[in-house]
Amino acid sequence: MKLLFREFAIQANGAIILAATLFIFIIDLNLPLGIAAGAPYVLVVFASLWVSGVQFTYLIATLGIIFAIADFFLSSNIAAPMHIVLINRGLTLLLIICTAIMITKIKKANIDMSAIMTQIFIDPITGYKNRYAFETELDTEILRSKRYSRNLSIAIIDIDLFKLFCDNYDYRNKNDYIKRISQEIKSNIRITDLFYRIDINVFAILFPETDLAEAKKVCEAIRKKVSTRLDKSTENKIIVSIGIAILDGADNKIDLCKRAEEALFISKRNEGNLVSTLPEVINKDKPHIAAILSRSRSD
């Protein structure tokens, strides 16, 4: 619905600007505005900032130029000497052109800035969000969870590839393994779960509306699948350690991350390939249900 309203607003803005341009033409045709006609045409070109895309600015500027020239030939109220009228019309066209160039540069700069901002949040190797995005969005999720009194669990996943690449001396393929591992993790979480690569071999997942037991089920599935889906020759050389914590009412971002890291250290101290939680959650025997299907999917 938001996208629909936004599209409608853009179309409405475009229609208003087009109507204003036509109105200026009619006024100028009946009242010899001279160089004063440049001011309203410049304003409608400026107003094209309300509509995305440089093409619309080109359209408004072109219409302004055509209407300014047409007014010169069609107006019957010209009283000033011809050389004055020509100078006035020339200045009007110059104002329209200069304004259009300036507005298009502003729009292109905005597009470039949007692309840069997107790159800031994206890890170039995996294509998923990075640590900067994690720290930014974690604040938002904590506020949302506290506001609506909902669970928020966080998992930190450490992938130890050291033995794999020390044995094979194959450093060139390390990024390929990182990419494959990140894809495997992402495929085992919900769309509403938030996934990040926060360090070279470290990933994080935010689980909205998920308690520790549910998050642990998902992470156990991830731990098993990351090992079994890779080449058999590498299974015993990749150690997956995961630490999980849940947001407490008094927690801030630092407290929550610190507790998840402490849980991770517990897994690593126990020789890895382990999922640990703080506080500890003991698995109970239950009928097998896919972890990704066992949690609420409400937004």
mmCIF file with all atom_site columns, N, CA and C in Angstrom, residues 34-87:
data_model
loop_
_atom_site.group_PDB
_atom_site.id
_atom_site.type_symbol
_atom_site.label_atom_id
_atom_site.label_alt_id
_atom_site.label_comp_id
_atom_site.label_asym_id
_atom_site.label_entity_id
_atom_site.label_seq_id
_atom_site.pdbx_PDB_ins_code
_atom_site.Cartn_x
_atom_site.Cartn_y
_atom_site.Cartn_z
_atom_site.occupancy
_atom_site.B_iso_or_equiv
_atom_site.pdbx_formal_charge
_atom_site.auth_seq_id
_atom_site.auth_comp_id
_atom_site.auth_asym_id
_atom_site.auth_atom_id
_atom_site.pdbx_PDB_model_num
ATOM 1   N N  . GLY A 1 34 ? 7.294  39.405 -20.684 1.00 0.00 ? 34 GLY A N  1
ATOM 2   C CA . GLY A 1 34 ? 8.687  39.691 -21.014 1.00 0.00 ? 34 GLY A CA 1
ATOM 3   C C  . GLY A 1 34 ? 9.619  38.771 -20.257 1.00 0.00 ? 34 GLY A C  1
ATOM 4   N N  . ILE A 1 35 ? 10.696 39.325 -19.677 1.00 0.00 ? 35 ILE A N  1
ATOM 5   C CA . ILE A 1 35 ? 11.642 38.507 -18.933 1.00 0.00 ? 35 ILE A CA 1
ATOM 6   C C  . ILE A 1 35 ? 11.028 37.948 -17.659 1.00 0.00 ? 35 ILE A C  1
ATOM 7   N N  . ALA A 1 36 ? 9.957  38.597 -17.187 1.00 0.00 ? 36 ALA A N  1
ATOM 8   C CA . ALA A 1 36 ? 9.292  38.090 -15.990 1.00 0.00 ? 36 ALA A CA 1
ATOM 9   C C  . ALA A 1 36 ? 8.737  36.689 -16.202 1.00 0.00 ? 36 ALA A C  1
ATOM 10  N N  . ALA A 1 37 ? 8.523  36.293 -17.454 1.00 0.00 ? 37 ALA A N  1
ATOM 11  C CA . ALA A 1 37 ? 8.033  34.946 -17.735 1.00 0.00 ? 37 ALA A CA 1
ATOM 12  C C  . ALA A 1 37 ? 9.062  33.894 -17.340 1.00 0.00 ? 37 ALA A C  1
ATOM 13  N N  . GLY A 1 38 ? 10.345 34.293 -17.280 1.00 0.00 ? 38 GLY A N  1
ATOM 14  C CA . GLY A 1 38 ? 11.374 33.324 -16.914 1.00 0.00 ? 38 GLY A CA 1
ATOM 15  C C  . GLY A 1 38 ? 11.212 32.822 -15.503 1.00 0.00 ? 38 GLY A C  1
ATOM 16  N N  . ALA A 1 39 ? 10.758 33.687 -14.587 1.00 0.00 ? 39 ALA A N  1
ATOM 17  C CA . ALA A 1 39 ? 10.644 33.296 -13.173 1.00 0.00 ? 39 ALA A CA 1
ATOM 18  C C  . ALA A 1 39 ? 9.671  32.142 -12.961 1.00 0.00 ? 39 ALA A C  1
ATOM 19  N N  . PRO A 1 40 ? 8.428  32.199 -13.456 1.00 0.00 ? 40 PRO A N  1
ATOM 20  C CA . PRO A 1 40 ? 7.522  31.064 -13.234 1.00 0.00 ? 40 PRO A CA 1
ATOM 21  C C  . PRO A 1 40 ? 7.980  29.790 -13.933 1.00 0.00 ? 40 PRO A C  1
ATOM 22  N N  . TYR A 1 41 ? 8.596  29.908 -15.123 1.00 0.00 ? 41 TYR A N  1
ATOM 23  C CA . TYR A 1 41 ? 9.113  28.716 -15.796 1.00 0.00 ? 41 TYR A CA 1
ATOM 24  C C  . TYR A 1 41 ? 10.245 28.079 -14.986 1.00 0.00 ? 41 TYR A C  1
ATOM 25  N N  . VAL A 1 42 ? 11.087 28.918 -14.401 1.00 0.00 ? 42 VAL A N  1
ATOM 26  C CA . VAL A 1 42 ? 12.166 28.407 -13.545 1.00 0.00 ? 42 VAL A CA 1
ATOM 27  C C  . VAL A 1 42 ? 11.581 27.682 -12.326 1.00 0.00 ? 42 VAL A C  1
ATOM 28  N N  . LEU A 1 43 ? 10.496 28.229 -11.779 1.00 0.00 ? 43 LEU A N  1
ATOM 29  C CA . LEU A 1 43 ? 9.878  27.609 -10.604 1.00 0.00 ? 43 LEU A CA 1
ATOM 30  C C  . LEU A 1 43 ? 9.344  26.219 -10.916 1.00 0.00 ? 43 LEU A C  1
ATOM 31  N N  . VAL A 1 44 ? 8.720  26.041 -12.080 1.00 0.00 ? 44 VAL A N  1
ATOM 32  C CA . VAL A 1 44 ? 8.191  24.709 -12.399 1.00 0.00 ? 44 VAL A CA 1
ATOM 33  C C  . VAL A 1 44 ? 9.323  23.725 -12.687 1.00 0.00 ? 44 VAL A C  1
ATOM 34  N N  . VAL A 1 45 ? 10.440 24.221 -13.231 1.00 0.00 ? 45 VAL A N  1
ATOM 35  C CA . VAL A 1 45 ? 11.596 23.331 -13.418 1.00 0.00 ? 45 VAL A CA 1
ATOM 36  C C  . VAL A 1 45 ? 12.141 22.901 -12.060 1.00 0.00 ? 45 VAL A C  1
ATOM 37  N N  . PHE A 1 46 ? 12.220 23.850 -11.122 1.00 0.00 ? 46 PHE A N  1
ATOM 38  C CA . PHE A 1 46 ? 12.625 23.507 -9.758  1.00 0.00 ? 46 PHE A CA 1
ATOM 39  C C  . PHE A 1 46 ? 11.655 22.493 -9.139  1.00 0.00 ? 46 PHE A C  1
ATOM 40  N N  . ALA A 1 47 ? 10.372 22.695 -9.406  1.00 0.00 ? 47 ALA A N  1
ATOM 41  C CA . ALA A 1 47 ? 9.360  21.797 -8.836  1.00 0.00 ? 47 ALA A CA 1
ATOM 42  C C  . ALA A 1 47 ? 9.502  20.368 -9.345  1.00 0.00 ? 47 ALA A C  1
ATOM 43  N N  . SER A 1 48 ? 10.194 20.175 -10.471 1.00 0.00 ? 48 SER A N  1
ATOM 44  C CA . SER A 1 48 ? 10.384 18.820 -10.991 1.00 0.00 ? 48 SER A CA 1
ATOM 45  C C  . SER A 1 48 ? 11.223 17.958 -10.059 1.00 0.00 ? 48 SER A C  1
ATOM 46  N N  . LEU A 1 49 ? 11.833 18.551 -9.044  1.00 0.00 ? 49 LEU A N  1
ATOM 47  C CA . LEU A 1 49 ? 12.534 17.769 -8.017  1.00 0.00 ? 49 LEU A CA 1
ATOM 48  C C  . LEU A 1 49 ? 11.579 16.852 -7.276  1.00 0.00 ? 49 LEU A C  1
ATOM 49  N N  . TRP A 1 50 ? 10.292 17.187 -7.265  1.00 0.00 ? 50 TRP A N  1
ATOM 50  C CA . TRP A 1 50 ? 9.300  16.351 -6.585  1.00 0.00 ? 50 TRP A CA 1
ATOM 51  C C  . TRP A 1 50 ? 9.092  15.019 -7.291  1.00 0.00 ? 50 TRP A C  1
ATOM 52  N N  . VAL A 1 51 ? 9.505  14.935 -8.547  1.00 0.00 ? 51 VAL A N  1
ATOM 53  C CA . VAL A 1 51 ? 9.310  13.726 -9.338  1.00 0.00 ? 51 VAL A CA 1
ATOM 54  C C  . VAL A 1 51 ? 10.682 13.134 -9.647  1.00 0.00 ? 51 VAL A C  1
ATOM 55  N N  . SER A 1 52 ? 10.875 11.864 -9.337  1.00 0.00 ? 52 SER A N  1
ATOM 56  C CA . SER A 1 52 ? 12.161 11.228 -9.566  1.00 0.00 ? 52 SER A CA 1
ATOM 57  C C  . SER A 1 52 ? 12.415 11.041 -11.062 1.00 0.00 ? 52 SER A C  1
ATOM 58  N N  . GLY A 1 53 ? 13.692 11.005 -11.401 1.00 0.00 ? 53 GLY A N  1
ATOM 59  C CA . GLY A 1 53 ? 14.077 10.797 -12.795 1.00 0.00 ? 53 GLY A CA 1
ATOM 60  C C  . GLY A 1 53 ? 14.367 12.109 -13.510 1.00 0.00 ? 53 GLY A C  1
ATOM 61  N N  . VAL A 1 54 ? 15.494 12.152 -14.208 1.00 0.00 ? 54 VAL A N  1
ATOM 62  C CA . VAL A 1 54 ? 15.875 13.381 -14.903 1.00 0.00 ? 54 VAL A CA 1
ATOM 63  C C  . VAL A 1 54 ? 15.023 13.607 -16.149 1.00 0.00 ? 54 VAL A C  1
ATOM 64  N N  . GLN A 1 55 ? 14.384 12.548 -16.660 1.00 0.00 ? 55 GLN A N  1
ATOM 65  C CA . GLN A 1 55 ? 13.580 12.695 -17.871 1.00 0.00 ? 55 GLN A CA 1
ATOM 66  C C  . GLN A 1 55 ? 12.435 13.677 -17.672 1.00 0.00 ? 55 GLN A C  1
ATOM 67  N N  . PHE A 1 56 ? 11.832 13.654 -16.487 1.00 0.00 ? 56 PHE A N  1
ATOM 68  C CA . PHE A 1 56 ? 10.729 14.580 -16.245 1.00 0.00 ? 56 PHE A CA 1
ATOM 69  C C  . PHE A 1 56 ? 11.219 16.024 -16.233 1.00 0.00 ? 56 PHE A C  1
ATOM 70  N N  . THR A 1 57 ? 12.396 16.257 -15.680 1.00 0.00 ? 57 THR A N  1
ATOM 71  C CA . THR A 1 57 ? 12.972 17.602 -15.699 1.00 0.00 ? 57 THR A CA 1
ATOM 72  C C  . THR A 1 57 ? 13.234 18.053 -17.132 1.00 0.00 ? 57 THR A C  1
ATOM 73  N N  . TYR A 1 58 ? 13.765 17.136 -17.950 1.00 0.00 ? 58 TYR A N  1
ATOM 74  C CA . TYR A 1 58 ? 13.977 17.464 -19.369 1.00 0.00 ? 58 TYR A CA 1
ATOM 75  C C  . TYR A 1 58 ? 12.652 17.838 -20.042 1.00 0.00 ? 58 TYR A C  1
ATOM 76  N N  . LEU A 1 59 ? 11.583 17.096 -19.702 1.00 0.00 ? 59 LEU A N  1
ATOM 77  C CA . LEU A 1 59 ? 10.274 17.357 -20.303 1.00 0.00 ? 59 LEU A CA 1
ATOM 78  C C  . LEU A 1 59 ? 9.776  18.755 -19.941 1.00 0.00 ? 59 LEU A C  1
ATOM 79  N N  . ILE A 1 60 ? 9.846  19.098 -18.635 1.00 0.00 ? 60 ILE A N  1
ATOM 80  C CA . ILE A 1 60 ? 9.342  20.403 -18.188 1.00 0.00 ? 60 ILE A CA 1
ATOM 81  C C  . ILE A 1 60 ? 10.179 21.534 -18.794 1.00 0.00 ? 60 ILE A C  1
ATOM 82  N N  . ALA A 1 61 ? 11.499 21.359 -18.835 1.00 0.00 ? 61 ALA A N  1
ATOM 83  C CA . ALA A 1 61 ? 12.361 22.386 -19.414 1.00 0.00 ? 61 ALA A CA 1
ATOM 84  C C  . ALA A 1 61 ? 12.077 22.560 -20.902 1.00 0.00 ? 61 ALA A C  1
ATOM 85  N N  . THR A 1 62 ? 11.876 21.460 -21.618 1.00 0.00 ? 62 THR A N  1
ATOM 86  C CA . THR A 1 62 ? 11.564 21.531 -23.052 1.00 0.00 ? 62 THR A CA 1
ATOM 87  C C  . THR A 1 62 ? 10.238 22.236 -23.292 1.00 0.00 ? 62 THR A C  1
ATOM 88  N N  . LEU A 1 63 ? 9.224  21.890 -22.482 1.00 0.00 ? 63 LEU A N  1
ATOM 89  C CA . LEU A 1 63 ? 7.935  22.569 -22.613 1.00 0.00 ? 63 LEU A CA 1
ATOM 90  C C  . LEU A 1 63 ? 8.075  24.059 -22.328 1.00 0.00 ? 63 LEU A C  1
ATOM 91  N N  . GLY A 1 64 ? 8.866  24.407 -21.292 1.00 0.00 ? 64 GLY A N  1
ATOM 92  C CA . GLY A 1 64 ? 9.073  25.816 -20.975 1.00 0.00 ? 64 GLY A CA 1
ATOM 93  C C  . GLY A 1 64 ? 9.711  26.570 -22.133 1.00 0.00 ? 64 GLY A C  1
ATOM 94  N N  . ILE A 1 65 ? 10.700 25.970 -22.784 1.00 0.00 ? 65 ILE A N  1
ATOM 95  C CA . ILE A 1 65 ? 11.361 26.609 -23.928 1.00 0.00 ? 65 ILE A CA 1
ATOM 96  C C  . ILE A 1 65 ? 10.391 26.774 -25.096 1.00 0.00 ? 65 ILE A C  1
ATOM 97  N N  . ILE A 1 66 ? 9.644  25.695 -25.379 1.00 0.00 ? 66 ILE A N  1
ATOM 98  C CA . ILE A 1 66 ? 8.681  25.753 -26.495 1.00 0.00 ? 66 ILE A CA 1
ATOM 99  C C  . ILE A 1 66 ? 7.619  26.816 -26.234 1.00 0.00 ? 66 ILE A C  1
ATOM 100 N N  . PHE A 1 67 ? 7.078  26.840 -25.000 1.00 0.00 ? 67 PHE A N  1
ATOM 101 C CA . PHE A 1 67 ? 6.031  27.811 -24.674 1.00 0.00 ? 67 PHE A CA 1
ATOM 102 C C  . PHE A 1 67 ? 6.570  29.240 -24.703 1.00 0.00 ? 67 PHE A C  1
ATOM 103 N N  . ALA A 1 68 ? 7.795  29.456 -24.242 1.00 0.00 ? 68 ALA A N  1
ATOM 104 C CA . ALA A 1 68 ? 8.373  30.800 -24.248 1.00 0.00 ? 68 ALA A CA 1
ATOM 105 C C  . ALA A 1 68 ? 8.546  31.308 -25.679 1.00 0.00 ? 68 ALA A C  1
ATOM 106 N N  . ILE A 1 69 ? 8.977  30.422 -26.569 1.00 0.00 ? 69 ILE A N  1
ATOM 107 C CA . ILE A 1 69 ? 9.128  30.807 -27.983 1.00 0.00 ? 69 ILE A CA 1
ATOM 108 C C  . ILE A 1 69 ? 7.764  31.016 -28.621 1.00 0.00 ? 69 ILE A C  1
ATOM 109 N N  . ALA A 1 70 ? 6.803  30.105 -28.316 1.00 0.00 ? 70 ALA A N  1
ATOM 110 C CA . ALA A 1 70 ? 5.466  30.218 -28.902 1.00 0.00 ? 70 ALA A CA 1
ATOM 111 C C  . ALA A 1 70 ? 4.782  31.511 -28.454 1.00 0.00 ? 70 ALA A C  1
ATOM 112 N N  . ASP A 1 71 ? 4.985  31.915 -27.201 1.00 0.00 ? 71 ASP A N  1
ATOM 113 C CA . ASP A 1 71 ? 4.397  33.164 -26.713 1.00 0.00 ? 71 ASP A CA 1
ATOM 114 C C  . ASP A 1 71 ? 4.904  34.369 -27.492 1.00 0.00 ? 71 ASP A C  1
ATOM 115 N N  . PHE A 1 72 ? 6.160  34.324 -27.881 1.00 0.00 ? 72 PHE A N  1
ATOM 116 C CA . PHE A 1 72 ? 6.737  35.442 -28.646 1.00 0.00 ? 72 PHE A CA 1
ATOM 117 C C  . PHE A 1 72 ? 6.019  35.607 -29.995 1.00 0.00 ? 72 PHE A C  1
ATOM 118 N N  . PHE A 1 73 ? 5.727  34.480 -30.643 1.00 0.00 ? 73 PHE A N  1
ATOM 119 C CA . PHE A 1 73 ? 5.097  34.559 -31.957 1.00 0.00 ? 73 PHE A CA 1
ATOM 120 C C  . PHE A 1 73 ? 3.581  34.729 -31.879 1.00 0.00 ? 73 PHE A C  1
ATOM 121 N N  . LEU A 1 74 ? 2.960  34.214 -30.818 1.00 0.00 ? 74 LEU A N  1
ATOM 122 C CA . LEU A 1 74 ? 1.497  34.222 -30.746 1.00 0.00 ? 74 LEU A CA 1
ATOM 123 C C  . LEU A 1 74 ? 0.927  35.415 -29.992 1.00 0.00 ? 74 LEU A C  1
ATOM 124 N N  . SER A 1 75 ? 1.734  36.048 -29.149 1.00 0.00 ? 75 SER A N  1
ATOM 125 C CA . SER A 1 75 ? 1.215  37.163 -28.357 1.00 0.00 ? 75 SER A CA 1
ATOM 126 C C  . SER A 1 75 ? 0.907  38.359 -29.240 1.00 0.00 ? 75 SER A C  1
ATOM 127 N N  . SER A 1 76 ? -0.250 38.984 -28.976 1.00 0.00 ? 76 SER A N  1
ATOM 128 C CA . SER A 1 76 ? -0.665 40.163 -29.751 1.00 0.00 ? 76 SER A CA 1
ATOM 129 C C  . SER A 1 76 ? -0.568 41.439 -28.925 1.00 0.00 ? 76 SER A C  1
ATOM 130 N N  . ASN A 1 77 ? 0.042  41.298 -27.721 1.00 0.00 ? 77 ASN A N  1
ATOM 131 C CA . ASN A 1 77 ? 0.090  42.450 -26.820 1.00 0.00 ? 77 ASN A CA 1
ATOM 132 C C  . ASN A 1 77 ? 1.496  43.017 -26.664 1.00 0.00 ? 77 ASN A C  1
ATOM 133 N N  . ILE A 1 78 ? 2.346  42.771 -27.654 1.00 0.00 ? 78 ILE A N  1
ATOM 134 C CA . ILE A 1 78 ? 3.722  43.254 -27.556 1.00 0.00 ? 78 ILE A CA 1
ATOM 135 C C  . ILE A 1 78 ? 3.754  44.759 -27.818 1.00 0.00 ? 78 ILE A C  1
ATOM 136 N N  . ALA A 1 79 ? 4.213  45.511 -26.827 1.00 0.00 ? 79 ALA A N  1
ATOM 137 C CA . ALA A 1 79 ? 4.252  46.965 -26.952 1.00 0.00 ? 79 ALA A CA 1
ATOM 138 C C  . ALA A 1 79 ? 5.681  47.498 -26.938 1.00 0.00 ? 79 ALA A C  1
ATOM 139 N N  . ALA A 1 80 ? 6.625  46.710 -26.405 1.00 0.00 ? 80 ALA A N  1
ATOM 140 C CA . ALA A 1 80 ? 8.017  47.158 -26.312 1.00 0.00 ? 80 ALA A CA 1
ATOM 141 C C  . ALA A 1 80 ? 8.711  47.037 -27.662 1.00 0.00 ? 80 ALA A C  1
ATOM 142 N N  . PRO A 1 81 ? 9.808  47.765 -27.850 1.00 0.00 ? 81 PRO A N  1
ATOM 143 C CA . PRO A 1 81 ? 10.593 47.620 -29.081 1.00 0.00 ? 81 PRO A CA 1
ATOM 144 C C  . PRO A 1 81 ? 11.041 46.175 -29.273 1.00 0.00 ? 81 PRO A C  1
ATOM 145 N N  . MET A 1 82 ? 11.182 45.774 -30.539 1.00 0.00 ? 82 MET A N  1
ATOM 146 C CA . MET A 1 82 ? 11.460 44.380 -30.851 1.00 0.00 ? 82 MET A CA 1
ATOM 147 C C  . MET A 1 82 ? 12.773 43.905 -30.250 1.00 0.00 ? 82 MET A C  1
ATOM 148 N N  . HIS A 1 83 ? 13.823 44.761 -30.255 1.00 0.00 ? 83 HIS A N  1
ATOM 149 C CA . HIS A 1 83 ? 15.108 44.296 -29.728 1.00 0.00 ? 83 HIS A CA 1
ATOM 150 C C  . HIS A 1 83 ? 15.023 44.039 -28.219 1.00 0.00 ? 83 HIS A C  1
ATOM 151 N N  . ILE A 1 84 ? 14.173 44.817 -27.514 1.00 0.00 ? 84 ILE A N  1
ATOM 152 C CA . ILE A 1 84 ? 13.966 44.575 -26.082 1.00 0.00 ? 84 ILE A CA 1
ATOM 153 C C  . ILE A 1 84 ? 13.240 43.259 -25.855 1.00 0.00 ? 84 ILE A C  1
ATOM 154 N N  . VAL A 1 85 ? 12.224 43.007 -26.683 1.00 0.00 ? 85 VAL A N  1
ATOM 155 C CA . VAL A 1 85 ? 11.463 41.757 -26.563 1.00 0.00 ? 85 VAL A CA 1
ATOM 156 C C  . VAL A 1 85 ? 12.362 40.552 -26.819 1.00 0.00 ? 85 VAL A C  1
ATOM 157 N N  . LEU A 1 86 ? 13.227 40.652 -27.833 1.00 0.00 ? 86 LEU A N  1
ATOM 158 C CA . LEU A 1 86 ? 14.127 39.536 -28.162 1.00 0.00 ? 86 LEU A CA 1
ATOM 159 C C  . LEU A 1 86 ? 15.120 39.274 -27.027 1.00 0.00 ? 86 LEU A C  1
ATOM 160 N N  . ILE A 1 87 ? 15.634 40.346 -26.450 1.00 0.00 ? 87 ILE A N  1
ATOM 161 C CA . ILE A 1 87 ? 16.562 40.185 -25.313 1.00 0.00 ? 87 ILE A CA 1
ATOM 162 C C  . ILE A 1 87 ? 15.855 39.520 -24.137 1.00 0.00 ? 87 ILE A C  1
#
